[in-house]
mmCIF file of C-alpha atoms and ligand atoms in Angstrom:
data_model
loop_
_atom_site.group_PDB
_atom_site.id
_atom_site.type_symbol
_atom_site.label_atom_id
_atom_site.label_comp_id
_atom_site.label_asym_id
_atom_site.label_seq_id
_atom_site.Cartn_x
_atom_site.Cartn_y
_atom_site.Cartn_z
ATOM 1 C CA VAL T 1 0.184 0.028 0.092
ATOM 2 C CA LYS T 2 0.833 3.605 -0.421
ATOM 3 C CA LEU T 3 1.890 4.285 3.277
ATOM 4 C CA GLU T 4 4.558 1.615 3.393
ATOM 5 C CA GLU T 5 6.240 3.302 0.005
ATOM 6 C CA ILE T 6 5.852 6.782 1.774
ATOM 7 C CA ARG T 7 7.603 5.015 4.542
ATOM 8 C CA GLN T 8 10.622 3.697 3.016
ATOM 9 C CA PHE T 9 11.789 7.328 2.086
ATOM 10 C CA ALA T 10 13.583 9.281 5.400
ATOM 11 C CA PRO T 11 11.784 12.504 6.368
ATOM 12 C CA LYS T 12 13.634 15.821 5.803
ATOM 13 C CA VAL T 13 12.163 17.929 8.322
ATOM 14 C CA LEU T 14 10.048 16.333 10.411
ATOM 15 C CA THR T 15 10.709 13.485 12.775
ATOM 16 C CA ARG T 16 9.597 10.133 12.092
ATOM 17 C CA GLU T 17 7.481 10.363 15.044
ATOM 18 C CA GLN T 18 5.186 13.430 13.743
ATOM 19 C CA CYS T 19 4.581 11.433 10.449
ATOM 20 C CA GLU T 20 3.125 8.681 12.255
ATOM 21 C CA PHE T 21 1.058 10.726 14.286
ATOM 22 C CA TYR T 22 -0.443 12.518 11.255
ATOM 23 C CA TYR T 23 -1.391 8.774 9.823
ATOM 24 C CA GLU T 24 -2.709 7.717 13.003
ATOM 25 C CA ASN T 25 -4.432 10.813 13.417
ATOM 26 C CA GLY T 26 -5.204 12.501 10.196
ATOM 27 C CA TYR T 27 -3.664 15.974 11.322
ATOM 28 C CA LEU T 28 -0.180 17.500 12.642
ATOM 29 C CA HIS T 29 0.196 20.729 14.480
ATOM 30 C CA VAL T 30 3.695 22.137 14.415
ATOM 31 C CA GLU T 31 5.304 25.091 15.992
ATOM 32 C CA GLY T 32 8.514 26.453 14.849
ATOM 33 C CA LEU T 33 8.675 25.188 11.368
ATOM 34 C CA ILE T 34 8.124 28.245 9.701
ATOM 35 C CA SER T 35 11.308 30.960 10.379
ATOM 36 C CA PRO T 36 10.718 34.148 11.991
ATOM 37 C CA GLU T 37 11.876 35.335 8.745
ATOM 38 C CA TRP T 38 9.462 33.640 6.289
ATOM 39 C CA LEU T 39 6.266 34.925 8.909
ATOM 40 C CA ALA T 40 7.435 38.485 8.434
ATOM 41 C CA ARG T 41 7.664 37.987 4.532
ATOM 42 C CA LEU T 42 4.161 36.984 4.926
ATOM 43 C CA ARG T 43 2.707 39.181 6.803
ATOM 44 C CA THR T 44 4.184 41.698 4.698
ATOM 45 C CA ALA T 45 2.873 40.075 1.525
ATOM 46 C CA LEU T 46 -0.660 39.966 3.705
ATOM 47 C CA GLU T 47 -0.861 43.825 4.490
ATOM 48 C CA GLU T 48 -0.115 44.221 0.725
ATOM 49 C CA VAL T 49 -3.664 42.007 -0.327
ATOM 50 C CA VAL T 50 -5.270 43.543 2.215
ATOM 51 C CA GLU T 51 -4.437 47.162 0.716
ATOM 52 C CA LYS T 52 -5.424 45.993 -2.371
ATOM 53 C CA SER T 53 -8.631 44.868 -1.039
ATOM 54 C CA ARG T 54 -9.796 48.721 -0.166
ATOM 55 C CA THR T 55 -10.212 49.147 -4.351
ATOM 56 C CA ILE T 56 -12.601 46.235 -4.597
ATOM 57 C CA THR T 57 -16.727 46.712 -3.790
ATOM 58 C CA LYS T 58 -18.276 43.566 -4.477
ATOM 59 C CA THR T 59 -16.910 39.870 -3.932
ATOM 60 C CA ASP T 60 -15.332 38.474 -6.839
ATOM 61 C CA ASP T 61 -13.782 35.033 -7.739
ATOM 62 C CA ASN T 62 -10.439 36.235 -5.757
ATOM 63 C CA PHE T 63 -11.605 38.968 -3.061
ATOM 64 C CA VAL T 64 -14.200 37.398 -0.866
ATOM 65 C CA LEU T 65 -15.477 40.345 1.080
ATOM 66 C CA ASP T 66 -17.472 40.330 4.086
ATOM 67 C CA PRO T 67 -20.725 42.458 3.744
ATOM 68 C CA ALA T 68 -19.397 45.142 6.117
ATOM 69 C CA HIS T 69 -16.021 45.712 4.049
ATOM 70 C CA LYS T 70 -15.463 49.062 3.128
ATOM 71 C CA ALA T 71 -12.762 51.378 1.322
ATOM 72 C CA ASP T 72 -11.668 52.858 4.824
ATOM 73 C CA ALA T 73 -12.265 49.892 6.505
ATOM 74 C CA PRO T 74 -11.270 46.475 4.772
ATOM 75 C CA ARG T 75 -13.053 43.707 6.039
ATOM 76 C CA LEU T 76 -12.394 40.095 3.852
ATOM 77 C CA ARG T 77 -13.223 36.956 4.489
ATOM 78 C CA ARG T 78 -10.853 35.301 2.247
ATOM 79 C CA LEU T 79 -8.362 35.462 -0.726
ATOM 80 C CA SER T 80 -9.158 32.673 -2.792
ATOM 81 C CA TYR T 81 -6.383 32.746 -5.194
ATOM 82 C CA ALA T 82 -3.298 34.079 -2.741
ATOM 83 C CA ALA T 83 -0.513 32.533 -4.785
ATOM 84 C CA ASP T 84 -1.584 34.282 -8.071
ATOM 85 C CA ASN T 85 -1.985 37.854 -6.129
ATOM 86 C CA HIS T 86 1.584 37.855 -4.850
ATOM 87 C CA PRO T 87 4.874 36.589 -5.386
ATOM 88 C CA GLY T 88 5.513 35.892 -1.571
ATOM 89 C CA PHE T 89 2.907 33.713 -0.896
ATOM 90 C CA TRP T 90 4.014 31.554 -4.158
ATOM 91 C CA ASP T 91 7.325 31.756 -2.804
ATOM 92 C CA PHE T 92 6.418 30.409 0.240
ATOM 93 C CA ALA T 93 4.260 27.728 -0.945
ATOM 94 C CA LYS T 94 6.925 26.706 -3.613
ATOM 95 C CA ASN T 95 10.240 27.544 -1.681
ATOM 96 C CA SER T 96 9.856 27.403 2.020
ATOM 97 C CA PRO T 97 10.248 24.409 4.235
ATOM 98 C CA LEU T 98 6.546 23.765 4.016
ATOM 99 C CA PRO T 99 6.324 21.463 1.102
ATOM 100 C CA ASP T 100 9.379 19.716 2.189
ATOM 101 C CA ALA T 101 7.313 18.669 5.488
ATOM 102 C CA VAL T 102 4.521 17.873 2.851
ATOM 103 C CA ALA T 103 6.915 15.632 1.116
ATOM 104 C CA ASP T 104 7.783 13.708 4.646
ATOM 105 C CA LEU T 105 4.068 13.283 5.045
ATOM 106 C CA ILE T 106 2.617 12.201 1.724
ATOM 107 C CA GLY T 107 5.577 11.154 -0.552
ATOM 108 C CA PRO T 108 8.276 12.916 -2.351
ATOM 109 C CA ASN T 109 6.685 13.697 -5.576
ATOM 110 C CA ILE T 110 4.019 16.387 -4.983
ATOM 111 C CA LYS T 111 2.176 19.531 -7.020
ATOM 112 C CA PHE T 112 0.718 22.487 -5.820
ATOM 113 C CA ARG T 113 -3.016 22.589 -5.552
ATOM 114 C CA GLU T 114 -4.338 26.005 -3.877
ATOM 115 C CA ALA T 115 -2.882 28.789 -1.877
ATOM 116 C CA MET T 116 -5.713 31.196 -0.047
ATOM 117 C CA LEU T 117 -5.995 32.969 3.108
ATOM 118 C CA ASN T 118 -8.962 32.713 5.265
ATOM 119 C CA PHE T 119 -9.029 36.249 7.252
ATOM 120 C CA LYS T 120 -11.778 35.483 10.309
ATOM 121 C CA TRP T 121 -11.905 39.104 10.788
ATOM 122 C CA ALA T 122 -11.587 40.760 14.351
ATOM 123 C CA ARG T 123 -14.997 41.252 15.840
ATOM 124 C CA GLY T 124 -17.168 39.088 13.924
ATOM 125 C CA GLY T 125 -14.818 36.710 11.688
ATOM 126 C CA ASP T 126 -17.271 33.929 10.268
ATOM 127 C CA GLU T 127 -17.514 30.085 11.869
ATOM 128 C CA VAL T 128 -16.597 27.396 9.250
ATOM 129 C CA LYS T 129 -19.000 24.573 9.755
ATOM 130 C CA TRP T 130 -17.705 21.482 10.503
ATOM 131 C CA HIS T 131 -17.058 19.806 7.217
ATOM 132 C CA GLN T 132 -14.338 17.535 5.441
ATOM 133 C CA ASP T 133 -12.809 18.944 2.274
ATOM 134 C CA THR T 134 -14.484 16.128 -0.208
ATOM 135 C CA SER T 135 -15.506 19.017 -2.591
ATOM 136 C CA TYR T 136 -12.555 18.006 -4.466
ATOM 137 C CA PRO T 137 -12.129 13.859 -4.238
ATOM 138 C CA TYR T 138 -9.199 12.289 -5.713
ATOM 139 C CA THR T 139 -8.278 9.206 -7.235
ATOM 140 C CA ASN T 140 -6.899 8.443 -3.527
ATOM 141 C CA THR T 141 -6.969 10.049 -0.141
ATOM 142 C CA TRP T 142 -3.486 11.885 0.412
ATOM 143 C CA PRO T 143 -3.863 15.068 -0.766
ATOM 144 C CA ILE T 144 -3.456 17.561 1.818
ATOM 145 C CA GLN T 145 -4.043 20.885 3.422
ATOM 146 C CA THR T 146 -1.831 22.634 5.196
ATOM 147 C CA LEU T 147 -2.843 25.964 7.611
ATOM 148 C CA THR T 148 -0.380 28.453 9.172
ATOM 149 C CA CYS T 149 -1.231 30.748 11.382
ATOM 150 C CA LEU T 150 0.346 34.263 10.570
ATOM 151 C CA GLU T 151 -0.835 35.978 13.905
ATOM 152 C CA ASP T 152 -1.233 34.211 17.187
ATOM 153 C CA VAL T 153 -4.552 31.952 17.270
ATOM 154 C CA GLY T 154 -5.741 31.444 21.153
ATOM 155 C CA MET T 155 -9.076 29.825 21.705
ATOM 156 C CA GLU T 156 -11.140 33.173 21.570
ATOM 157 C CA GLN T 157 -9.979 33.703 17.997
ATOM 158 C CA GLY T 158 -11.621 30.700 16.491
ATOM 159 C CA PRO T 159 -8.757 28.107 16.420
ATOM 160 C CA LEU T 160 -8.858 25.272 13.514
ATOM 161 C CA MET T 161 -10.717 22.540 15.510
ATOM 162 C CA VAL T 162 -10.029 19.155 14.235
ATOM 163 C CA LEU T 163 -11.411 15.423 15.193
ATOM 164 C CA PRO T 164 -8.879 13.029 15.393
ATOM 165 C CA ARG T 165 -8.779 9.767 13.458
ATOM 166 C CA SER T 166 -11.960 11.188 11.645
ATOM 167 C CA HIS T 167 -10.150 10.559 8.237
ATOM 168 C CA LYS T 168 -10.517 6.901 8.978
ATOM 169 C CA GLY T 169 -14.172 6.968 9.277
ATOM 170 C CA GLU T 170 -16.929 7.722 7.246
ATOM 171 C CA VAL T 171 -17.306 10.416 4.250
ATOM 172 C CA TYR T 172 -20.315 12.629 5.785
ATOM 173 C CA ASN T 173 -23.325 13.745 3.570
ATOM 174 C CA ARG T 174 -22.905 17.529 2.745
ATOM 175 C CA TYR T 175 -26.165 17.604 0.797
ATOM 176 C CA ASP T 176 -29.526 19.150 2.090
ATOM 177 C CA LYS T 177 -33.142 17.518 1.509
ATOM 178 C CA GLU T 178 -33.643 19.524 -1.666
ATOM 179 C CA GLY T 179 -30.103 18.374 -3.041
ATOM 180 C CA ARG T 180 -28.071 21.651 -2.527
ATOM 181 C CA TRP T 181 -24.775 20.928 -1.533
ATOM 182 C CA VAL T 182 -24.433 22.824 1.754
ATOM 183 C CA GLY T 183 -20.357 23.076 2.145
ATOM 184 C CA ALA T 184 -21.228 21.852 5.862
ATOM 185 C CA ILE T 185 -21.824 18.012 7.479
ATOM 186 C CA THR T 186 -25.320 17.946 7.609
ATOM 187 C CA ASP T 187 -27.384 18.450 10.580
ATOM 188 C CA GLU T 188 -28.681 15.246 10.623
ATOM 189 C CA ASP T 189 -25.293 13.377 10.161
ATOM 190 C CA LEU T 190 -23.984 15.731 12.479
ATOM 191 C CA LYS T 191 -25.376 13.457 15.181
ATOM 192 C CA ARG T 192 -22.918 10.589 14.640
ATOM 193 C CA VAL T 193 -19.396 12.550 14.723
ATOM 194 C CA PRO T 194 -18.340 12.874 18.310
ATOM 195 C CA LEU T 195 -17.357 16.562 18.462
ATOM 196 C CA GLU T 196 -16.843 16.494 22.023
ATOM 197 C CA LYS T 197 -13.590 14.761 21.054
ATOM 198 C CA ALA T 198 -12.398 17.694 18.884
ATOM 199 C CA VAL T 199 -9.146 19.593 19.616
ATOM 200 C CA PRO T 200 -8.676 23.126 19.310
ATOM 201 C CA LEU T 201 -5.410 24.205 17.387
ATOM 202 C CA THR T 202 -4.053 27.437 19.571
ATOM 203 C CA GLY T 203 -0.381 28.430 18.882
ATOM 204 C CA PRO T 204 1.830 31.152 18.270
ATOM 205 C CA ALA T 205 2.206 32.741 14.695
ATOM 206 C CA GLY T 206 3.979 30.426 12.268
ATOM 207 C CA SER T 207 2.558 27.390 13.557
ATOM 208 C CA THR T 208 1.310 24.757 10.957
ATOM 209 C CA THR T 209 -1.209 22.416 10.440
ATOM 210 C CA PHE T 210 -1.247 19.631 8.482
ATOM 211 C CA LEU T 211 -4.735 18.017 7.488
ATOM 212 C CA HIS T 212 -5.782 14.907 5.959
ATOM 213 C CA ILE T 213 -8.460 15.802 3.638
ATOM 214 C CA TYR T 214 -11.149 13.793 5.098
ATOM 215 C CA THR T 215 -10.152 14.768 8.837
ATOM 216 C CA VAL T 216 -13.730 16.476 10.164
ATOM 217 C CA HIS T 217 -13.092 20.128 10.946
ATOM 218 C CA GLY T 218 -14.097 23.372 11.181
ATOM 219 C CA SER T 219 -13.821 26.576 13.534
ATOM 220 C CA ARG T 220 -16.174 28.989 15.461
ATOM 221 C CA ARG T 221 -16.435 32.559 15.024
ATOM 222 C CA ASN T 222 -13.893 35.222 16.149
ATOM 223 C CA ASP T 223 -15.792 37.840 18.336
ATOM 224 C CA SER T 224 -12.247 39.213 19.760
ATOM 225 C CA PRO T 225 -10.554 42.282 19.069
ATOM 226 C CA ARG T 226 -7.631 40.183 16.990
ATOM 227 C CA GLY T 227 -7.887 38.533 13.222
ATOM 228 C CA ARG T 228 -7.051 35.174 12.889
ATOM 229 C CA PRO T 229 -5.447 35.497 9.425
ATOM 230 C CA LEU T 230 -4.565 31.813 8.474
ATOM 231 C CA LEU T 231 -2.631 31.060 4.746
ATOM 232 C CA LEU T 232 -3.647 27.446 3.436
ATOM 233 C CA CYS T 233 -1.537 25.779 0.998
ATOM 234 C CA GLY T 234 -2.971 22.682 -0.218
ATOM 235 C CA TYR T 235 -0.819 19.966 -2.508
ATOM 236 C CA ASP T 236 -1.353 16.800 -3.634
ATOM 237 C CA PRO T 237 0.742 13.679 -4.536
ATOM 238 C CA ALA T 238 1.702 13.504 -8.104
ATOM 239 C CA ASP T 239 -0.024 10.473 -8.399
ATOM 240 C CA ALA T 240 -3.441 12.065 -7.150
ATOM 241 C CA PHE T 241 -5.853 13.267 -9.751
ATOM 242 C CA PRO T 242 -9.117 15.103 -9.224
ATOM 243 C CA ILE T 243 -12.132 12.685 -10.660
ATOM 244 C CA ARG T 244 -14.370 15.770 -10.412
ATOM 245 C CA GLY T 245 -12.781 18.870 -10.778
ATOM 246 C CA LEU T 246 -10.975 21.557 -8.685
ATOM 247 C CA PRO T 247 -13.429 24.455 -7.070
ATOM 248 C CA LEU T 248 -10.263 26.619 -7.232
ATOM 249 C CA VAL T 249 -7.758 26.477 -10.301
ATOM 250 C CA SER T 250 -5.025 28.687 -10.099
ATOM 251 C CA LYS T 251 -2.363 29.080 -12.369
ATOM 252 C CA TYR T 252 -0.230 27.399 -10.491
ATOM 253 C CA THR T 253 -2.548 24.628 -9.976
ATOM 254 C CA GLY T 254 -0.749 21.285 -11.047
ATOM 255 C CA GLU T 255 2.709 22.741 -10.736
ATOM 256 C CA ILE T 256 5.205 20.139 -9.448
ATOM 257 C CA ILE T 257 6.546 21.319 -6.274
ATOM 258 C CA ARG T 258 8.770 18.279 -5.444
ATOM 259 C CA GLY T 259 9.918 15.411 -7.008
ATOM 260 C CA LYS T 260 8.732 14.651 -10.509
ATOM 261 C CA GLU T 261 5.291 14.480 -12.288
ATOM 262 C CA THR T 262 3.960 10.917 -13.330
ATOM 263 C CA LEU T 263 1.555 9.686 -15.602
ATOM 264 C CA TYR T 264 0.062 6.987 -13.441
ATOM 265 C CA ALA T 265 -2.752 7.698 -10.839
ATOM 266 C CA HIS T 266 -2.690 5.664 -7.796
ATOM 267 C CA VAL T 267 -6.211 4.706 -7.225
ATOM 268 C CA GLU T 268 -7.927 3.362 -4.090
ATOM 269 C CA GLY T 269 -10.964 1.702 -3.568
ATOM 270 C CA GLY T 270 -13.751 3.095 -1.141
ATOM 271 C CA LYS T 271 -16.620 5.333 -1.375
ATOM 272 C CA VAL T 272 -16.627 9.324 -1.672
ATOM 273 C CA GLN T 273 -20.167 11.298 -2.421
ATOM 274 C CA MET T 274 -19.409 13.474 -5.450
ATOM 275 C CA PRO T 275 -20.091 17.125 -4.972
ATOM 276 C CA PRO T 276 -21.626 19.307 -7.849
ATOM 277 C CA ASP T 277 -19.256 19.424 -11.173
ATOM 278 C CA TRP T 278 -16.746 22.326 -10.704
ATOM 279 C CA THR T 279 -16.307 22.808 -14.157
ATOM 280 C CA GLU T 280 -20.110 23.554 -14.625
ATOM 281 C CA GLN T 281 -20.704 25.657 -11.461
ATOM 282 C CA ARG T 282 -19.197 28.848 -10.409
ATOM 283 C CA TYR T 283 -17.750 28.523 -7.190
ATOM 284 C CA THR T 284 -17.547 31.446 -4.746
ATOM 285 C CA SER T 285 -16.661 30.083 -1.236
ATOM 286 C CA ILE T 286 -17.416 28.288 1.827
ATOM 287 C CA TYR T 287 -18.602 30.946 3.488
ATOM 288 C CA GLU T 288 -21.271 32.015 1.033
ATOM 289 C CA ILE T 289 -22.687 28.835 0.803
ATOM 290 C CA GLN T 290 -22.587 27.856 4.850
ATOM 291 C CA GLN T 291 -23.829 31.168 5.457
ATOM 292 C CA LYS T 292 -26.781 30.417 3.130
ATOM 293 C CA GLU T 293 -26.497 33.554 1.095
ATOM 294 C CA GLU T 294 -26.229 32.187 -1.894
ATOM 295 C CA ARG T 295 -27.456 28.790 -2.506
ATOM 296 C CA LYS T 296 -28.978 27.197 -5.607
ATOM 297 C CA PRO T 297 -29.736 23.527 -6.597
ATOM 298 C CA GLY T 298 -26.598 21.824 -7.187
ATOM 299 C CA TYR T 299 -24.809 24.790 -6.403
ATOM 300 C CA TYR T 300 -21.616 24.331 -4.023
ATOM 301 C CA GLY T 301 -19.244 25.330 -1.567
ATOM 302 C CA VAL T 302 -16.341 24.475 0.476
ATOM 303 C CA GLY T 303 -12.317 24.065 0.173
HETATM 304 O O1 AKG K 401 -10.162 29.136 8.528
HETATM 305 C C1 AKG K 401 -10.533 27.945 9.208
HETATM 306 O O2 AKG K 401 -10.581 27.871 10.390
HETATM 307 C C2 AKG K 401 -11.341 26.725 8.129
HETATM 308 C C3 AKG K 401 -10.839 26.599 7.209
HETATM 309 C C4 AKG K 401 -11.426 25.542 6.109
HETATM 310 O O3 AKG K 401 -11.798 24.159 6.591
HETATM 311 C C5 AKG K 401 -11.730 25.755 4.911
HETATM 312 O O4 AKG K 401 -11.708 26.961 3.923
HETATM 313 O O5 AKG K 401 -12.297 24.808 4.171
#
């Protein structure tokens, strides 16, 4: 099996124990992987994109605005294409120790999927309801999400919460009774999810979470006076191919970041609910869908 193949490579930046923790629990939270220099560069890039958002008045493919966003007081939910918007984010996604750690976890050949910023702004930054990242199923279950805190995150900021070992369990329903993709695990299915076992991942700026795409996760609203900007960089093993299109396709999506390309898909058995076909539906963001601001038959959203 794939895990046995991955274990043959000696990890370069993580320890063997950290890798095993990830395989067992479906997540890994690491402090100190990102240097203060990288963090400073990411924060500069963050300031620059927030500055740019002042000229934006309506949510577009790139800037997902909080309804209260104004030129003189920006409030953002998400920047959907962080790497395309600022070379600092792309440089980080490609050249920092982050993809080295990803290669330690999912094998030496990896390609870039996406990079986005979830802002969770101060005083009202949105909740992200419980979900798995099955809005983009693949031929196998090795694609990974990474989430790096650009500021210190305590309980009041609405940290990412994960349910350990849930990547080994069920893939939950994300459609409502009318057949609309709701971007979150349905209330009915949620009754079967042992959420009392969920773990909040607080930590200092620069800490990173590695998340298996089937791990149940979410985060609460941020009512505190401090924002919780989080940089998400997603990667796929070179041998994982999306079977239903991807919600967010950047100009860098599919670019090999470490190792080499392959023409052969690694295919695993199993059952996964199909999201709507993203090549036919416009994607906005998880926030619009989960908050019911925008929900149409077959319409989607989470990532
Ligand atoms: O921002 C968060 O806390 C959760 C992020 C997430 O799960 C997503 O954007 O899909």
